[in-house]
Each structure stands twice: as C-alpha cells, then as structure tokens.
Coordinates of N, CA and C in Angstrom, one line a residue:
M1 N 0.9 -1.2 0.0 CA 0.0 0.0 0.0 C 0.9 1.2 0.0
L2 N 1.0 1.9 -1.1 CA 1.7 3.2 -1.3 C 3.2 3.0 -0.9
G3 N 3.7 1.8 -0.9 CA 5.1 1.6 -0.5 C 5.4 1.7 1.0
I4 N 4.3 1.5 1.8 CA 4.4 1.6 3.2 C 4.5 0.2 3.9
N5 N 5.3 0.0 4.8 CA 5.4 -1.2 5.6 C 4.2 -1.3 6.5
V6 N 3.2 -2.0 6.2 CA 2.0 -2.1 6.9 C 2.2 -2.7 8.3
L7 N 3.1 -3.7 8.4 CA 3.4 -4.3 9.7 C 4.0 -3.3 10.6
A8 N 4.9 -2.5 10.1 CA 5.6 -1.4 10.9 C 4.5 -0.4 11.4
V9 N 3.6 -0.1 10.5 CA 2.5 0.9 10.9 C 1.7 0.3 12.0
V10 N 1.3 -1.0 11.9 CA 0.5 -1.6 12.9 C 1.2 -1.7 14.3
M11 N 2.5 -2.1 14.2 CA 3.3 -2.2 15.4 C 3.5 -0.9 16.1
A12 N 3.8 0.1 15.2 CA 4.0 1.5 15.8 C 2.7 2.0 16.4
A13 N 1.6 1.7 15.8 CA 0.3 2.2 16.4 C 0.0 1.5 17.7
L14 N 0.3 0.2 17.8 CA 0.1 -0.5 19.0 C 1.0 -0.1 20.1
A15 N 2.3 0.2 19.7 CA 3.3 0.7 20.7 C 2.8 2.1 21.2
A16 N 2.4 2.9 20.3 CA 1.9 4.3 20.7 C 0.7 4.1 21.6
F17 N -0.2 3.2 21.3 CA -1.4 3.0 22.2 C -1.0 2.6 23.6
V18 N -0.1 1.7 23.7 CA 0.4 1.2 25.0 C 1.1 2.3 25.7
A19 N 2.0 3.0 25.0 CA 2.7 4.1 25.6 C 1.8 5.2 26.1
S20 N 0.8 5.5 25.3 CA -0.2 6.5 25.7 C -1.0 6.1 27.0
A21 N -1.3 4.8 27.0 CA -2.1 4.3 28.2 C -1.2 4.4 29.4
A22 N 0.1 4.0 29.3 CA 1.0 4.2 30.4 C 1.2 5.6 30.8
W23 N 1.2 6.5 29.8 CA 1.3 8.0 30.1 C 0.2 8.4 31.0
Y24 N -1.0 8.0 30.6 CA -2.2 8.5 31.4 C -2.4 7.7 32.7
I25 N -1.8 6.5 32.8 CA -1.8 5.9 34.1 C -0.9 6.7 35.1
V26 N 0.2 7.1 34.6 CA 1.2 7.9 35.4 C 0.6 9.3 35.7
F27 N 0.1 10.0 34.7 CA -0.3 11.4 34.9 C -1.8 11.6 35.0
G28 N -2.6 10.5 35.0 CA -4.1 10.6 35.0 C -4.6 11.3 36.2
K29 N -4.0 11.0 37.4 CA -4.5 11.6 38.6 C -4.3 13.1 38.6
E30 N -3.2 13.5 38.1 CA -2.9 15.0 38.0 C -3.9 15.6 37.0
L31 N -4.1 15.0 35.9 CA -5.1 15.5 34.9 C -6.5 15.5 35.5
A32 N -6.9 14.6 36.2 CA -8.2 14.6 36.8 C -8.4 15.7 37.8
K33 N -7.3 16.3 38.4 CA -7.4 17.4 39.3 C -7.8 18.7 38.5
V34 N -7.4 18.8 37.3 CA -7.7 20.0 36.5 C -8.8 19.8 35.4
S35 N -9.3 18.6 35.2 CA -10.3 18.3 34.2 C -11.4 17.4 34.8
A36 N -12.5 18.1 35.0 CA -13.7 17.3 35.6 C -14.1 16.2 34.6
A37 N -14.1 16.5 33.3 CA -14.5 15.6 32.3 C -13.6 14.3 32.3
F38 N -12.2 14.6 32.5 CA -11.3 13.4 32.5 C -11.6 12.6 33.8
A39 N -11.8 13.3 34.9 CA -12.1 12.6 36.2 C -13.3 11.8 36.1
E40 N -14.3 12.3 35.4 CA -15.6 11.5 35.2 C -15.4 10.3 34.3
G41 N -14.6 10.5 33.3 CA -14.2 9.4 32.4 C -13.5 8.3 33.1
M42 N -12.7 8.7 34.1 CA -11.9 7.6 34.8 C -12.9 6.8 35.7
Q43 N -14.0 7.4 36.1 CA -14.9 6.7 36.9 C -15.7 5.6 36.2
K44 N -16.1 5.9 35.0 CA -16.9 5.0 34.2 C -16.1 4.6 32.9
R45 N -15.7 3.4 32.8 CA -14.9 3.0 31.7 C -15.8 2.8 30.5
Q46 N -15.4 3.2 29.3 CA -16.1 3.1 28.1 C -15.2 2.5 27.1
P47 N -15.3 1.1 26.9 CA -14.4 0.4 26.0 C -14.4 1.0 24.5
W48 N -15.5 1.5 24.1 CA -15.5 2.0 22.7 C -14.5 3.2 22.5
K49 N -14.2 3.9 23.6 CA -13.3 5.0 23.5 C -11.9 4.5 23.3
M50 N -11.6 3.3 23.9 CA -10.3 2.7 23.6 C -10.1 2.3 22.2
L51 N -11.2 1.8 21.6 CA -11.2 1.5 20.2 C -10.9 2.7 19.3
V52 N -11.5 3.8 19.7 CA -11.3 5.1 18.9 C -9.8 5.5 19.1
V53 N -9.2 5.3 20.3 CA -7.8 5.7 20.5 C -6.9 4.8 19.6
I54 N -7.2 3.5 19.5 CA -6.5 2.6 18.7 C -6.5 3.0 17.2
V55 N -7.7 3.4 16.8 CA -7.9 3.9 15.4 C -7.1 5.1 15.2
Q56 N -7.2 6.1 16.2 CA -6.4 7.3 16.1 C -4.9 7.0 15.9
S57 N -4.4 6.0 16.7 CA -3.0 5.6 16.6 C -2.7 5.0 15.2
L58 N -3.6 4.2 14.7 CA -3.3 3.6 13.4 C -3.3 4.7 12.3
I59 N -4.2 5.7 12.3 CA -4.2 6.8 11.4 C -2.9 7.6 11.5
L60 N -2.6 7.9 12.7 CA -1.3 8.7 12.9 C -0.1 7.9 12.4
A61 N 0.0 6.7 12.7 CA 1.1 5.9 12.2 C 1.1 5.8 10.7
L62 N 0.0 5.6 10.0 CA -0.1 5.6 8.6 C 0.3 6.9 8.0
V63 N -0.2 8.0 8.5 CA 0.2 9.3 8.0 C 1.7 9.6 8.2
L64 N 2.2 9.2 9.3 CA 3.7 9.4 9.6 C 4.5 8.5 8.7
A65 N 4.1 7.3 8.4 CA 4.8 6.4 7.5 C 4.8 6.9 6.1
Y66 N 3.7 7.5 5.7 CA 3.6 8.1 4.4 C 4.5 9.3 4.3
F67 N 4.5 10.1 5.3 CA 5.3 11.3 5.3 C 6.8 11.0 5.3
L68 N 7.2 9.9 6.1 CA 8.6 9.5 6.1 C 9.0 8.9 4.8
R69 N 8.1 8.2 4.1 CA 8.4 7.7 2.8 C 8.6 8.8 1.8
L70 N 7.8 9.9 1.9 CA 8.0 11.0 1.0 C 9.4 11.7 1.2
I71 N 9.8 11.7 2.4 CA 11.1 12.4 2.8 C 12.2 11.5 2.2
G72 N 12.1 10.2 2.3 CA 13.1 9.4 1.8 C 13.8 8.6 2.9
N73 N 14.9 8.1 2.6 CA 15.7 7.2 3.6 C 16.2 8.1 4.7
V74 N 15.5 8.1 5.8 CA 16.0 9.0 7.0 C 16.5 8.1 8.1
G75 N 16.2 6.8 8.2 CA 16.6 6.0 9.3 C 16.0 6.4 10.6
W76 N 16.3 5.7 11.7 CA 15.6 6.0 12.9 C 15.9 7.3 13.5
L77 N 17.2 7.8 13.4 CA 17.6 9.1 14.0 C 16.9 10.3 13.2
G78 N 16.9 10.2 11.9 CA 16.1 11.2 11.1 C 14.7 11.2 11.4
A79 N 14.1 10.0 11.6 CA 12.7 9.8 12.0 C 12.4 10.4 13.3
L80 N 13.3 10.3 14.3 CA 13.2 10.9 15.6 C 13.1 12.4 15.4
G81 N 14.0 13.0 14.6 CA 13.9 14.4 14.4 C 12.6 14.9 13.7
V82 N 12.1 14.1 12.8 CA 10.8 14.4 12.2 C 9.7 14.3 13.2
G83 N 9.7 13.3 14.1 CA 8.7 13.2 15.1 C 8.7 14.4 16.1
I84 N 9.9 14.8 16.4 CA 10.0 16.0 17.3 C 9.6 17.3 16.6
L85 N 10.0 17.5 15.3 CA 9.6 18.7 14.6 C 8.1 18.7 14.4
L86 N 7.5 17.6 14.1 CA 6.0 17.5 13.9 C 5.3 17.9 15.3
W87 N 5.9 17.4 16.4 CA 5.3 17.7 17.7 C 5.4 19.2 17.9
I88 N 6.6 19.8 17.7 CA 6.7 21.2 17.9 C 5.7 22.0 17.0
G89 N 5.7 21.7 15.7 CA 5.0 22.4 14.8 C 3.5 22.2 14.8
L90 N 3.0 21.1 15.3 CA 1.6 20.8 15.3 C 1.0 20.7 16.8
A91 N 1.5 19.7 17.5 CA 0.8 19.4 18.8 C 1.2 20.5 19.8
A92 N 2.4 20.9 20.0 CA 2.8 21.8 21.0 C 2.2 23.2 20.7
I93 N 2.2 23.6 19.5 CA 1.7 24.9 19.1 C 0.2 24.9 19.3
Q94 N -0.5 23.8 19.0 CA -2.0 23.7 19.3 C -2.3 24.0 20.7
W95 N -1.5 23.3 21.6 CA -1.7 23.5 23.1 C -1.4 24.9 23.5
V96 N -0.4 25.6 22.9 CA -0.2 27.0 23.3 C -1.4 27.8 23.0
G97 N -2.0 27.6 21.8 CA -3.2 28.3 21.4 C -4.3 28.0 22.4
S98 N -4.5 26.8 22.8 CA -5.6 26.4 23.7 C -5.4 27.1 25.1
I99 N -4.1 27.2 25.5 CA -3.8 27.9 26.8 C -4.2 29.4 26.6
L100 N -3.8 30.0 25.6 CA -4.0 31.4 25.4 C -5.5 31.8 25.1
W101 N -6.1 31.0 24.3 CA -7.4 31.5 23.8 C -8.6 30.7 24.5
E102 N -8.4 29.6 25.0 CA -9.5 28.8 25.6 C -9.3 28.6 27.1
N103 N -8.3 29.2 27.7 CA -8.0 29.1 29.1 C -7.8 27.6 29.6
V104 N -7.3 26.8 28.7 CA -6.9 25.5 29.1 C -5.8 25.6 30.1
P105 N -5.9 24.9 31.3 CA -4.9 24.9 32.3 C -3.5 24.4 31.7
V106 N -2.5 25.1 32.1 CA -1.1 24.7 31.6 C -0.8 23.3 32.0
K107 N -1.2 22.8 33.2 CA -0.9 21.4 33.5 C -1.6 20.5 32.6
M108 N -2.9 20.7 32.3 CA -3.6 19.9 31.3 C -2.9 19.8 30.0
A109 N -2.6 21.0 29.5 CA -1.9 21.1 28.2 C -0.6 20.4 28.2
A110 N 0.2 20.5 29.3 CA 1.5 19.9 29.3 C 1.3 18.3 29.3
I111 N 0.3 17.8 30.0 CA 0.1 16.4 30.1 C -0.3 15.9 28.7
H112 N -1.2 16.5 28.1 CA -1.6 16.1 26.7 C -0.5 16.3 25.7
A113 N 0.2 17.4 25.8 CA 1.3 17.6 24.8 C 2.4 16.6 25.0
G114 N 2.7 16.2 26.2 CA 3.7 15.2 26.5 C 3.3 13.8 25.9
D115 N 2.0 13.5 26.0 CA 1.5 12.3 25.4 C 1.7 12.3 23.9
W116 N 1.4 13.4 23.2 CA 1.6 13.6 21.8 C 3.1 13.5 21.4
L117 N 3.9 14.0 22.3 CA 5.4 13.9 22.0 C 5.8 12.4 22.0
V118 N 5.4 11.7 23.0 CA 5.7 10.3 23.1 C 5.2 9.6 21.9
K119 N 3.9 9.8 21.5 CA 3.3 9.1 20.4 C 4.0 9.4 19.1
L120 N 4.2 10.7 18.8 CA 4.8 11.1 17.5 C 6.2 10.5 17.4
V121 N 7.0 10.6 18.5 CA 8.4 10.2 18.4 C 8.4 8.7 18.3
L122 N 7.6 8.0 19.1 CA 7.6 6.5 19.1 C 7.2 6.0 17.7
I123 N 6.1 6.5 17.2 CA 5.7 6.1 15.9 C 6.7 6.4 14.8
A124 N 7.3 7.6 14.8 CA 8.3 7.9 13.8 C 9.5 7.1 13.8
V125 N 10.0 6.8 15.1 CA 11.2 5.9 15.2 C 10.9 4.5 14.8
V126 N 9.8 3.9 15.2 CA 9.5 2.5 14.8 C 9.3 2.4 13.3
V127 N 8.5 3.3 12.7 CA 8.4 3.3 11.2 C 9.7 3.6 10.5
G128 N 10.4 4.6 11.0 CA 11.7 5.0 10.4 C 12.7 3.9 10.4
A129 N 12.8 3.2 11.5 CA 13.8 2.1 11.7 C 13.4 0.8 11.0
W130 N 12.1 0.6 10.9 CA 11.6 -0.7 10.4 C 11.4 -0.6 8.9
R131 N 12.4 -0.7 8.1 CA 12.3 -0.6 6.6 C 12.6 -1.9 6.0

C-alpha cells in the first residue's frame, strides 16, 4: 500500500497506544485534578473510547509512515527528528493556542502535549527504523 510497511505501521500504532495508556496511568490523577471531564471518564470505563484511540494511533502511524516515505531514507535518527519537529509544529503549538485562547490549564496542556510527543516520536522511530 503506497510503499508503506503495513506491519511497521500496525506495530507502531500498538506501541503508541500502549505508551499513551502508560502515560495516562502515570499522569491521570494529575489530569483529573484539572479536568472534571477526565475525572468523570476515569470513573466509568467506556471500551469504545479505547477502540477510537487505537484507530487514532493507526491513522497517525499511517500518516507518519507516508510522510517519512516521501522524505526518503531517513533512518531511525532522522525519523526521531521528524517526530520532534512535527510535535513542535503541530501538537505543542496547538496546546499553546488552547492555553492562550481557551483558558486550558497549563498542567492539562502539558500532560496532553507530553502524550503527543511520546506518540509522535515513538511512531516515527518505529516506522523509520523498520524498513
């Protein structure tokens, strides 16, 4: 499919899902202190939401794999740089805007932005290294 290693995409998406779950296990209590919606979500588990997160991870991994293929042979170190740059240019900047214009608490933005950093870097490195 478009010259993309599908197995690498699936494995990267699963790794990102697991890493994200671990991230929120570690930082979930802090996030619940600043987000009533997150705190409520922790009280009642909704398995369908986990399915959505897996699909998100798959889409993100597919897009990153395609992007890395367009760039060319970057290897894992180059892919790491791409993941970090995408995080700075997309996820981090988005959270800065949310803090400024929507009064999103800095702690909430930092926790979510950190999750995106982990996901983007992990997916980029797995897909970049697995050629």
